[in-house]
mmCIF file of C-alpha atoms in Angstrom:
data_model
loop_
_atom_site.group_PDB
_atom_site.id
_atom_site.type_symbol
_atom_site.label_atom_id
_atom_site.label_comp_id
_atom_site.label_asym_id
_atom_site.label_seq_id
_atom_site.Cartn_x
_atom_site.Cartn_y
_atom_site.Cartn_z
ATOM 1 C CA MET W 1 105.156 88.811 -49.649
ATOM 2 C CA PRO W 2 102.357 86.354 -48.794
ATOM 3 C CA GLN W 3 101.432 86.639 -44.549
ATOM 4 C CA ILE W 4 102.449 83.555 -42.858
ATOM 5 C CA GLU W 5 99.437 82.282 -40.826
ATOM 6 C CA VAL W 6 99.098 79.573 -38.064
ATOM 7 C CA VAL W 7 96.238 77.397 -37.534
ATOM 8 C CA PRO W 8 95.656 74.259 -34.913
ATOM 9 C CA VAL W 9 95.466 71.387 -36.880
ATOM 10 C CA LYS W 10 91.703 69.892 -36.740
ATOM 11 C CA SER W 11 90.345 68.316 -39.883
ATOM 12 C CA ARG W 12 91.452 65.008 -41.752
ATOM 13 C CA ARG W 13 93.161 67.282 -44.035
ATOM 14 C CA GLN W 14 95.459 69.565 -42.003
ATOM 15 C CA ARG W 15 96.592 66.342 -40.410
ATOM 16 C CA SER W 16 98.112 65.065 -43.542
ATOM 17 C CA GLN W 17 99.700 68.783 -44.592
ATOM 18 C CA PHE W 18 101.400 68.478 -40.975
ATOM 19 C CA PHE W 19 102.124 64.885 -41.405
ATOM 20 C CA HIS W 20 103.917 65.032 -44.885
ATOM 21 C CA PHE W 21 105.886 68.142 -44.660
ATOM 22 C CA PRO W 22 108.956 66.557 -43.651
ATOM 23 C CA TRP W 23 109.092 65.166 -47.373
ATOM 24 C CA GLN W 24 108.837 68.388 -48.617
ATOM 25 C CA LEU W 25 111.203 69.970 -46.155
ATOM 26 C CA TYR W 26 114.232 67.573 -47.020
ATOM 27 C CA ARG W 27 113.224 65.984 -50.454
ATOM 28 C CA ASP W 28 117.028 67.071 -51.469
ATOM 29 C CA ASP W 29 118.568 65.992 -48.158
ATOM 30 C CA PRO W 30 120.514 62.771 -48.324
ATOM 31 C CA ASN W 31 120.983 62.319 -44.742
ATOM 32 C CA TRP W 32 117.108 62.441 -44.024
ATOM 33 C CA ILE W 33 115.596 59.234 -42.890
ATOM 34 C CA PRO W 34 111.746 59.017 -43.096
ATOM 35 C CA PRO W 35 110.170 58.136 -39.790
ATOM 36 C CA LEU W 36 108.125 55.037 -39.513
ATOM 37 C CA ARG W 37 104.643 55.873 -40.661
ATOM 38 C CA GLN W 38 102.409 53.876 -38.990
ATOM 39 C CA ASN W 39 104.993 54.935 -35.871
ATOM 40 C CA GLN W 40 104.329 58.510 -36.425
ATOM 41 C CA TRP W 41 100.818 58.656 -36.833
ATOM 42 C CA GLU W 42 100.527 57.601 -33.152
ATOM 43 C CA LEU W 43 102.878 59.598 -31.661
ATOM 44 C CA LEU W 44 101.051 62.652 -33.108
ATOM 45 C CA ASN W 45 97.790 61.170 -31.135
ATOM 46 C CA TYR W 46 96.711 61.212 -34.620
ATOM 47 C CA LYS W 47 96.110 57.742 -34.200
ATOM 48 C CA PRO W 48 95.586 55.961 -30.259
ATOM 49 C CA HIS W 49 98.752 55.961 -28.250
ATOM 50 C CA PRO W 50 98.971 55.629 -24.198
ATOM 51 C CA PHE W 51 101.659 58.418 -23.469
ATOM 52 C CA TYR W 52 98.236 60.289 -24.635
ATOM 53 C CA GLU W 53 96.476 58.633 -22.035
ATOM 54 C CA ASN W 54 98.492 61.294 -19.088
ATOM 55 C CA GLY W 55 99.074 63.560 -21.571
ATOM 56 C CA GLU W 56 97.765 65.980 -24.321
ATOM 57 C CA ILE W 57 98.870 67.440 -27.644
ATOM 58 C CA GLN W 58 98.013 70.380 -29.885
ATOM 59 C CA THR W 59 99.159 70.528 -33.542
ATOM 60 C CA PHE W 60 99.938 73.597 -35.754
ATOM 61 C CA LEU W 61 101.136 74.443 -39.258
ATOM 62 C CA ALA W 62 102.468 77.410 -40.735
ATOM 63 C CA ILE W 63 100.777 78.086 -43.842
ATOM 64 C CA ARG W 64 101.633 80.696 -46.473
ATOM 65 C CA ASP W 65 100.136 81.453 -49.750
ATOM 66 C CA GLY W 66 97.853 77.459 -49.261
ATOM 67 C CA GLU W 67 101.480 76.090 -48.971
ATOM 68 C CA THR W 68 102.991 74.457 -45.863
ATOM 69 C CA VAL W 69 106.050 76.048 -44.290
ATOM 70 C CA GLY W 70 106.271 74.837 -40.901
ATOM 71 C CA ARG W 71 104.932 72.730 -37.976
ATOM 72 C CA ILE W 72 105.104 72.680 -34.607
ATOM 73 C CA ALA W 73 102.873 70.456 -31.215
ATOM 74 C CA ALA W 74 102.519 72.100 -27.975
ATOM 75 C CA ILE W 75 102.550 68.973 -25.343
ATOM 76 C CA VAL W 76 101.665 68.344 -21.770
ATOM 77 C CA ASN W 77 103.445 65.604 -19.858
ATOM 78 C CA ARG W 78 100.952 65.420 -16.776
ATOM 79 C CA THR W 79 103.713 62.360 -15.684
ATOM 80 C CA HIS W 80 106.316 64.326 -15.971
ATOM 81 C CA ASN W 81 104.993 67.019 -14.339
ATOM 82 C CA GLU W 82 103.397 64.932 -11.175
ATOM 83 C CA ARG W 83 107.413 63.626 -11.451
ATOM 84 C CA HIS W 84 109.062 66.448 -11.006
ATOM 85 C CA LYS W 85 106.255 68.650 -9.386
ATOM 86 C CA GLU W 86 106.735 70.869 -12.501
ATOM 87 C CA ARG W 87 104.020 73.060 -14.383
ATOM 88 C CA ARG W 88 105.901 72.830 -17.492
ATOM 89 C CA GLY W 89 104.644 72.319 -21.285
ATOM 90 C CA PHE W 90 106.866 71.012 -24.305
ATOM 91 C CA PHE W 91 107.290 71.437 -27.882
ATOM 92 C CA GLY W 92 108.187 68.663 -30.472
ATOM 93 C CA PHE W 93 107.461 67.680 -33.873
ATOM 94 C CA PHE W 94 109.321 70.918 -34.636
ATOM 95 C CA GLU W 95 109.905 71.546 -38.776
ATOM 96 C CA SER W 96 110.773 74.772 -40.860
ATOM 97 C CA LEU W 97 111.641 76.768 -43.685
ATOM 98 C CA ASP W 98 115.107 78.908 -42.689
ATOM 99 C CA GLU W 99 112.863 81.986 -41.895
ATOM 100 C CA GLN W 100 112.608 83.363 -38.498
ATOM 101 C CA ALA W 101 109.647 85.091 -38.901
ATOM 102 C CA ILE W 102 107.918 81.429 -39.247
ATOM 103 C CA ALA W 103 109.604 79.771 -36.392
ATOM 104 C CA GLU W 104 108.170 82.632 -34.629
ATOM 105 C CA GLY W 105 104.720 82.469 -35.545
ATOM 106 C CA LEU W 106 105.083 78.535 -34.774
ATOM 107 C CA PHE W 107 106.360 78.959 -31.164
ATOM 108 C CA ASP W 108 103.891 82.086 -30.569
ATOM 109 C CA ALA W 109 101.520 80.042 -31.162
ATOM 110 C CA VAL W 110 102.716 76.770 -28.766
ATOM 111 C CA ARG W 111 103.134 79.405 -26.074
ATOM 112 C CA SER W 112 99.791 81.440 -26.655
ATOM 113 C CA TRP W 113 98.338 77.621 -26.387
ATOM 114 C CA PHE W 114 100.134 77.042 -22.923
ATOM 115 C CA ALA W 115 99.152 80.211 -21.828
ATOM 116 C CA GLU W 116 96.016 79.046 -21.395
ATOM 117 C CA ARG W 117 96.653 76.532 -19.305
ATOM 118 C CA ASP W 118 98.687 78.800 -17.218
ATOM 119 C CA ILE W 119 101.879 77.267 -18.015
ATOM 120 C CA THR W 120 105.062 79.517 -18.982
ATOM 121 C CA ALA W 121 108.063 77.237 -18.894
ATOM 122 C CA ILE W 122 108.334 75.376 -21.553
ATOM 123 C CA ARG W 123 110.881 72.584 -22.645
ATOM 124 C CA GLY W 124 111.841 70.673 -25.976
ATOM 125 C CA PRO W 125 112.280 69.170 -28.401
ATOM 126 C CA MET W 126 110.326 66.361 -27.120
ATOM 127 C CA ASN W 127 108.579 64.050 -29.952
ATOM 128 C CA PRO W 128 106.902 63.751 -27.457
ATOM 129 C CA SER W 129 108.943 62.814 -24.438
ATOM 130 C CA MET W 130 112.602 61.817 -23.368
ATOM 131 C CA ASN W 131 111.604 58.232 -23.977
ATOM 132 C CA TYR W 132 111.098 58.955 -27.555
ATOM 133 C CA GLU W 133 113.341 60.706 -29.980
ATOM 134 C CA CYS W 134 114.134 64.200 -28.678
ATOM 135 C CA GLY W 135 116.456 67.138 -29.255
ATOM 136 C CA THR W 136 117.843 69.335 -32.125
ATOM 137 C CA LEU W 137 120.947 68.141 -33.539
ATOM 138 C CA ILE W 138 123.403 71.045 -33.681
ATOM 139 C CA GLU W 139 126.730 68.892 -34.398
ATOM 140 C CA GLY W 140 127.239 66.090 -36.344
ATOM 141 C CA PHE W 141 125.767 66.622 -40.012
ATOM 142 C CA GLU W 142 127.636 65.468 -41.754
ATOM 143 C CA ARG W 143 125.993 61.889 -41.244
ATOM 144 C CA ALA W 144 122.770 59.862 -40.993
ATOM 145 C CA PRO W 145 121.438 59.765 -37.630
ATOM 146 C CA THR W 146 121.161 55.864 -36.194
ATOM 147 C CA PHE W 147 117.588 54.166 -35.433
ATOM 148 C CA MET W 148 115.394 56.144 -33.600
ATOM 149 C CA MET W 149 117.577 59.146 -33.340
ATOM 150 C CA THR W 150 117.107 62.944 -34.702
ATOM 151 C CA TYR W 151 118.227 65.007 -37.206
ATOM 152 C CA ASN W 152 117.242 68.197 -38.974
ATOM 153 C CA PRO W 153 119.147 71.053 -40.977
ATOM 154 C CA PRO W 154 122.161 73.374 -38.886
ATOM 155 C CA TYR W 155 120.146 75.901 -38.724
ATOM 156 C CA TYR W 156 117.409 74.853 -36.530
ATOM 157 C CA GLY W 157 119.501 75.686 -33.421
ATOM 158 C CA ARG W 158 119.572 79.366 -34.959
ATOM 159 C CA LEU W 159 115.967 79.614 -35.283
ATOM 160 C CA ILE W 160 115.147 78.187 -31.522
ATOM 161 C CA GLU W 161 117.336 80.282 -29.871
ATOM 162 C CA HIS W 162 116.181 83.670 -31.672
ATOM 163 C CA CYS W 163 112.742 82.405 -30.418
ATOM 164 C CA GLY W 164 113.972 82.642 -26.912
ATOM 165 C CA PHE W 165 114.684 79.287 -25.944
ATOM 166 C CA GLU W 166 118.507 78.439 -24.006
ATOM 167 C CA LYS W 167 120.386 75.429 -23.819
ATOM 168 C CA SER W 168 119.203 73.416 -21.028
ATOM 169 C CA GLN W 169 120.932 70.185 -21.882
ATOM 170 C CA ASP W 170 123.425 68.401 -24.584
ATOM 171 C CA MET W 171 123.086 64.789 -25.557
ATOM 172 C CA TYR W 172 126.106 62.896 -27.141
ATOM 173 C CA ALA W 173 126.303 60.304 -29.304
ATOM 174 C CA PHE W 174 128.964 58.086 -29.523
ATOM 175 C CA TRP W 175 130.613 56.050 -32.022
ATOM 176 C CA GLY W 176 133.377 53.158 -31.929
ATOM 177 C CA HIS W 177 134.636 50.783 -34.115
ATOM 178 C CA VAL W 178 136.296 47.122 -33.192
ATOM 179 C CA ASP W 179 139.264 48.321 -34.160
ATOM 180 C CA MET W 180 139.679 50.163 -31.274
ATOM 181 C CA LEU W 181 139.278 47.090 -28.976
ATOM 182 C CA GLN W 182 143.201 46.775 -29.398
ATOM 183 C CA SER W 183 143.311 49.700 -27.077
ATOM 184 C CA LEU W 184 141.482 49.447 -24.645
ATOM 185 C CA ASP W 185 141.956 50.625 -21.066
ATOM 186 C CA GLU W 186 143.504 47.941 -18.742
ATOM 187 C CA LYS W 187 141.700 49.385 -15.896
ATOM 188 C CA LEU W 188 138.491 49.198 -17.317
ATOM 189 C CA GLN W 189 139.072 45.081 -17.857
ATOM 190 C CA PHE W 190 139.841 45.248 -13.636
ATOM 191 C CA ILE W 191 136.626 47.069 -12.880
ATOM 192 C CA ILE W 192 135.015 44.555 -14.606
ATOM 193 C CA ASP W 193 137.023 41.725 -13.183
ATOM 194 C CA GLU W 194 136.620 43.195 -9.984
ATOM 195 C CA ALA W 195 132.912 43.964 -10.307
ATOM 196 C CA LYS W 196 131.822 40.414 -11.798
ATOM 197 C CA ARG W 197 134.207 38.988 -8.396
ATOM 198 C CA ARG W 198 132.450 41.290 -5.410
ATOM 199 C CA PHE W 199 128.818 40.652 -6.909
ATOM 200 C CA ASP W 200 128.900 36.806 -7.935
ATOM 201 C CA ILE W 201 127.483 38.417 -11.488
ATOM 202 C CA LYS W 202 124.869 36.214 -13.461
ATOM 203 C CA LEU W 203 124.861 37.027 -17.111
ATOM 204 C CA ARG W 204 122.291 35.919 -19.532
ATOM 205 C CA HIS W 205 120.619 36.885 -22.872
ATOM 206 C CA LEU W 206 117.176 37.785 -23.832
ATOM 207 C CA ASP W 207 115.139 34.681 -23.879
ATOM 208 C CA ARG W 208 113.228 34.055 -27.055
ATOM 209 C CA SER W 209 111.033 31.352 -25.598
ATOM 210 C CA ARG W 210 109.500 34.163 -23.030
ATOM 211 C CA PHE W 211 110.415 37.129 -25.497
ATOM 212 C CA ARG W 212 107.460 39.221 -24.344
ATOM 213 C CA GLU W 213 108.249 38.873 -20.473
ATOM 214 C CA ASP W 214 112.000 39.572 -20.905
ATOM 215 C CA VAL W 215 111.588 42.713 -22.918
ATOM 216 C CA ARG W 216 109.003 44.177 -20.367
ATOM 217 C CA LEU W 217 112.033 42.817 -17.667
ATOM 218 C CA PHE W 218 114.284 44.902 -19.686
ATOM 219 C CA LEU W 219 111.788 48.318 -20.018
ATOM 220 C CA ASP W 220 111.193 47.855 -15.885
ATOM 221 C CA VAL W 221 114.761 48.074 -15.552
ATOM 222 C CA TYR W 222 114.483 51.305 -17.397
ATOM 223 C CA ASN W 223 111.934 52.900 -15.507
ATOM 224 C CA ARG W 224 114.088 51.768 -12.364
ATOM 225 C CA SER W 225 117.459 52.981 -13.065
ATOM 226 C CA LEU W 226 116.788 56.508 -14.440
ATOM 227 C CA VAL W 227 115.113 57.790 -11.109
ATOM 228 C CA GLY W 228 117.757 60.531 -10.668
ATOM 229 C CA THR W 229 118.178 61.179 -14.618
ATOM 230 C CA TRP W 230 118.015 64.551 -14.834
ATOM 231 C CA GLY W 231 114.306 65.004 -17.036
ATOM 232 C CA PHE W 232 113.177 62.074 -16.657
ATOM 233 C CA ALA W 233 109.977 60.589 -16.660
ATOM 234 C CA PRO W 234 109.039 56.596 -16.217
ATOM 235 C CA LEU W 235 107.055 54.816 -18.820
ATOM 236 C CA SER W 236 103.524 53.874 -18.468
ATOM 237 C CA GLU W 237 101.913 50.446 -18.016
ATOM 238 C CA GLY W 238 100.486 50.852 -21.520
ATOM 239 C CA GLU W 239 103.953 52.462 -23.147
ATOM 240 C CA ILE W 240 105.527 49.254 -21.411
ATOM 241 C CA ASP W 241 102.817 46.938 -23.656
ATOM 242 C CA LEU W 242 102.987 49.075 -26.550
ATOM 243 C CA MET W 243 106.940 49.291 -27.031
ATOM 244 C CA SER W 244 107.216 44.941 -25.847
ATOM 245 C CA ASP W 245 105.261 44.423 -29.188
ATOM 246 C CA SER W 246 106.866 46.682 -31.398
ATOM 247 C CA LEU W 247 110.368 45.411 -30.445
ATOM 248 C CA LYS W 248 109.363 42.025 -30.637
ATOM 249 C CA TYR W 249 110.573 42.282 -33.594
ATOM 250 C CA LEU W 250 113.154 44.596 -34.263
ATOM 251 C CA ILE W 251 115.691 43.174 -30.853
ATOM 252 C CA VAL W 252 118.217 40.832 -31.451
ATOM 253 C CA PRO W 253 119.108 38.351 -28.304
ATOM 254 C CA GLU W 254 122.406 38.620 -29.124
ATOM 255 C CA MET W 255 122.352 42.447 -28.657
ATOM 256 C CA THR W 256 120.679 42.177 -25.094
ATOM 257 C CA ALA W 257 121.964 41.143 -21.978
ATOM 258 C CA ASP W 258 120.949 41.280 -18.112
ATOM 259 C CA ALA W 259 123.031 41.212 -14.598
ATOM 260 C CA GLU W 260 121.386 39.533 -11.894
ATOM 261 C CA VAL W 261 122.877 39.633 -7.956
ATOM 262 C CA ASP W 262 121.067 36.962 -6.093
ATOM 263 C CA GLY W 263 118.744 36.591 -7.993
ATOM 264 C CA GLN W 264 117.520 39.871 -9.012
ATOM 265 C CA VAL W 265 117.887 41.749 -12.218
ATOM 266 C CA VAL W 266 120.193 44.300 -11.219
ATOM 267 C CA GLY W 267 121.084 45.664 -14.973
ATOM 268 C CA ALA W 268 120.289 45.503 -18.445
ATOM 269 C CA VAL W 269 121.345 46.140 -21.995
ATOM 270 C CA PHE W 270 119.990 45.801 -25.515
ATOM 271 C CA GLY W 271 121.213 47.505 -28.694
ATOM 272 C CA LEU W 272 119.195 47.898 -31.317
ATOM 273 C CA LEU W 273 120.540 47.357 -35.101
ATOM 274 C CA ASP W 274 120.809 50.106 -37.722
ATOM 275 C CA TYR W 275 117.714 49.804 -39.716
ATOM 276 C CA ASN W 276 117.646 53.571 -40.895
ATOM 277 C CA PRO W 277 118.946 52.326 -44.391
ATOM 278 C CA ARG W 278 116.317 50.059 -44.633
ATOM 279 C CA ILE W 279 113.764 52.612 -43.815
ATOM 280 C CA LYS W 280 114.728 55.022 -46.018
ATOM 281 C CA ARG W 281 114.666 52.511 -48.596
ATOM 282 C CA ILE W 282 111.075 51.673 -47.812
ATOM 283 C CA ASP W 283 110.290 55.168 -46.826
ATOM 284 C CA GLY W 284 109.329 54.668 -43.760
ATOM 285 C CA ARG W 285 106.136 52.126 -45.048
ATOM 286 C CA LEU W 286 105.744 48.880 -43.232
ATOM 287 C CA PHE W 287 102.952 47.854 -45.422
ATOM 288 C CA PRO W 288 102.063 45.558 -47.286
ATOM 289 C CA PHE W 289 105.655 44.478 -48.018
ATOM 290 C CA GLY W 290 107.908 46.811 -46.147
ATOM 291 C CA PHE W 291 107.968 44.955 -43.447
ATOM 292 C CA ILE W 292 109.738 41.619 -44.900
ATOM 293 C CA HIS W 293 112.254 44.300 -46.562
ATOM 294 C CA LEU W 294 113.298 45.681 -43.020
ATOM 295 C CA LEU W 295 113.512 42.596 -41.190
ATOM 296 C CA ARG W 296 115.520 40.013 -43.506
ATOM 297 C CA ASN W 297 119.104 39.270 -43.423
ATOM 298 C CA LYS W 298 119.582 41.186 -40.213
ATOM 299 C CA ARG W 299 123.429 39.962 -40.093
ATOM 300 C CA ALA W 300 124.043 42.073 -42.972
ATOM 301 C CA ILE W 301 123.576 45.169 -40.989
ATOM 302 C CA PRO W 302 127.045 46.249 -39.742
ATOM 303 C CA ARG W 303 126.061 48.724 -36.931
ATOM 304 C CA VAL W 304 124.242 48.401 -33.699
ATOM 305 C CA ARG W 305 123.018 51.106 -31.641
ATOM 306 C CA LEU W 306 123.377 50.478 -28.236
ATOM 307 C CA ILE W 307 119.923 52.424 -27.216
ATOM 308 C CA SER W 308 120.086 51.426 -22.839
ATOM 309 C CA THR W 309 122.514 50.454 -20.432
ATOM 310 C CA ASN W 310 120.475 51.126 -17.234
ATOM 311 C CA VAL W 311 121.414 49.880 -13.786
ATOM 312 C CA VAL W 312 119.240 50.264 -11.077
ATOM 313 C CA PRO W 313 120.626 52.970 -8.443
ATOM 314 C CA GLU W 314 122.374 50.809 -6.088
ATOM 315 C CA TYR W 315 124.636 48.944 -8.297
ATOM 316 C CA GLN W 316 125.351 52.613 -10.690
ATOM 317 C CA LYS W 317 128.954 53.039 -9.375
ATOM 318 C CA TRP W 318 130.413 49.378 -9.234
ATOM 319 C CA GLY W 319 130.862 48.838 -13.137
ATOM 320 C CA VAL W 320 127.918 47.050 -13.383
ATOM 321 C CA GLY W 321 126.805 48.648 -16.765
ATOM 322 C CA LEU W 322 131.160 47.394 -17.704
ATOM 323 C CA VAL W 323 130.210 44.321 -16.962
ATOM 324 C CA LEU W 324 127.236 43.995 -19.246
ATOM 325 C CA LEU W 325 128.789 45.951 -22.074
ATOM 326 C CA ASN W 326 131.776 43.413 -21.345
ATOM 327 C CA ARG W 327 129.520 40.345 -22.130
ATOM 328 C CA LEU W 328 127.818 41.927 -25.262
ATOM 329 C CA LEU W 329 131.092 42.284 -26.872
ATOM 330 C CA PRO W 330 131.616 38.361 -27.906
ATOM 331 C CA ASP W 331 128.296 37.694 -29.409
ATOM 332 C CA ALA W 332 128.352 41.118 -31.358
ATOM 333 C CA LEU W 333 131.768 40.357 -33.063
ATOM 334 C CA GLU W 334 130.334 36.498 -33.625
ATOM 335 C CA TYR W 335 127.301 38.563 -35.425
ATOM 336 C CA GLY W 336 129.479 40.310 -37.888
ATOM 337 C CA MET W 337 129.006 43.782 -35.831
ATOM 338 C CA ARG W 338 131.644 46.248 -37.204
ATOM 339 C CA GLU W 339 130.757 49.443 -35.700
ATOM 340 C CA ALA W 340 128.318 50.963 -32.756
ATOM 341 C CA GLU W 341 126.740 54.298 -31.574
ATOM 342 C CA PHE W 342 126.255 54.582 -28.092
ATOM 343 C CA SER W 343 123.341 57.284 -27.852
ATOM 344 C CA TRP W 344 121.921 59.162 -26.371
ATOM 345 C CA VAL W 345 123.981 60.104 -23.214
ATOM 346 C CA LEU W 346 123.524 63.032 -21.413
ATOM 347 C CA GLU W 347 126.044 65.975 -20.639
ATOM 348 C CA SER W 348 125.364 65.461 -17.080
ATOM 349 C CA ASN W 349 125.973 62.080 -17.213
ATOM 350 C CA ALA W 350 129.841 62.193 -16.127
ATOM 351 C CA LEU W 351 130.046 58.328 -15.173
ATOM 352 C CA SER W 352 128.813 56.681 -18.517
ATOM 353 C CA ARG W 353 130.260 59.813 -20.551
ATOM 354 C CA GLY W 354 133.805 59.001 -18.613
ATOM 355 C CA SER W 355 133.280 54.776 -19.275
ATOM 356 C CA LEU W 356 132.755 55.458 -23.024
ATOM 357 C CA GLU W 357 135.740 58.455 -23.477
ATOM 358 C CA ARG W 358 138.159 56.183 -21.432
ATOM 359 C CA GLY W 359 137.336 53.045 -23.582
ATOM 360 C CA GLY W 360 138.201 55.202 -26.887
ATOM 361 C CA ALA W 361 134.726 56.059 -27.984
ATOM 362 C CA LYS W 362 134.561 59.154 -30.308
ATOM 363 C CA ARG W 363 131.907 61.658 -29.801
ATOM 364 C CA THR W 364 130.035 62.272 -32.739
ATOM 365 C CA LYS W 365 127.401 63.930 -32.622
ATOM 366 C CA THR W 366 125.320 66.428 -30.117
ATOM 367 C CA TYR W 367 121.715 67.294 -29.308
ATOM 368 C CA ARG W 368 120.480 69.950 -27.841
ATOM 369 C CA ILE W 369 117.472 70.405 -25.192
ATOM 370 C CA TYR W 370 116.163 73.914 -24.728
ATOM 371 C CA ASP W 371 114.362 75.997 -22.289
ATOM 372 C CA TYR W 372 111.979 78.854 -22.224
ATOM 373 C CA SER W 373 110.378 80.458 -19.103
ATOM 374 C CA ALA W 374 108.665 84.257 -19.923
ATOM 375 C CA ALA W 375 110.567 85.905 -16.558
ATOM 376 C CA SER W 376 113.597 85.119 -18.807
ATOM 377 C CA ASP W 377 112.285 86.478 -22.441
ATOM 378 C CA PRO W 378 113.383 89.993 -23.216
ATOM 379 C CA ALA W 379 110.704 89.976 -25.799
ATOM 380 C CA SER W 380 108.237 89.033 -23.384
ATOM 381 C CA ALA W 381 109.489 91.158 -20.572
ATOM 382 C CA SER W 382 109.002 94.409 -22.780
ATOM 383 C CA SER W 383 106.153 93.534 -23.985
#
């Protein structure tokens, strides 16, 4: 069998090979959703992206007999390392045929690249951080992913674990349908009513007349609310600006709400319509006409992904998140929503998990973040 060669991506041709490999790998998989092409070029830093103002990436290709058989990226997230006082690398954008030798070659290349930078602890997958797509799907392969969630073949977990990686944290996706509302726990309504009474919470939707300002406000609450969350590193100002511009066309105000106490925003929730079926139809191409097909008649999209329900730390245990979701509900129903996915939720986030489970939401997908340490790798220790 021809030997596998793993090479760092340097040329324009190699960038194209790296970028296009998923189309080859998933061509017979009906559940795969192509990325939005422009966005993916930027996240790979093949076009400028503000994440890399304080980060670094090196992509690698696995080649056999002239054909691409795998890919991976080594990522340095300096914002994470500065915040958590760590010296950690990250891997991401991993794709491979179901062959352990390919995966081992790719991860060996990543480890060598990090070793040159005196980094031995590695976490992933991050594409390129937890503020974007992350995690390896390990349960829930029977259904296509929702917007901005990852997807991969079932064998990826095995490949990664056989390369010396161990589970670090799982993330869950919960699913809910309007028919479940009839059986909502009465205790949840009591918590909602009590929180509104105690704090005199004022609720409002995102304002179209000051759209960009409000999106920035939502993202600021996102940063403030997650300070104690496992693995979190805040979005930079540049990332907030770029996300604000991108979300301007995707966010539906009826799927947003913020909570104010004494004139200060203490929480925010926003959902994004599940654009994935449309992204599949346009094959990830927004131009020249894909953008029109993506955004027209948004009310025909029956599912929403509740991407973020964030409350600043001092109000997190008082039911403000439930108040926000409760505010969203009537408008979402009037808009025509029939089902929602709540994703992702860290397994260590007992508060959010408990609220969703008590409300009747069903866990439908599990994603895994892996850690690697050279000190705990038997193969490394014996070499």
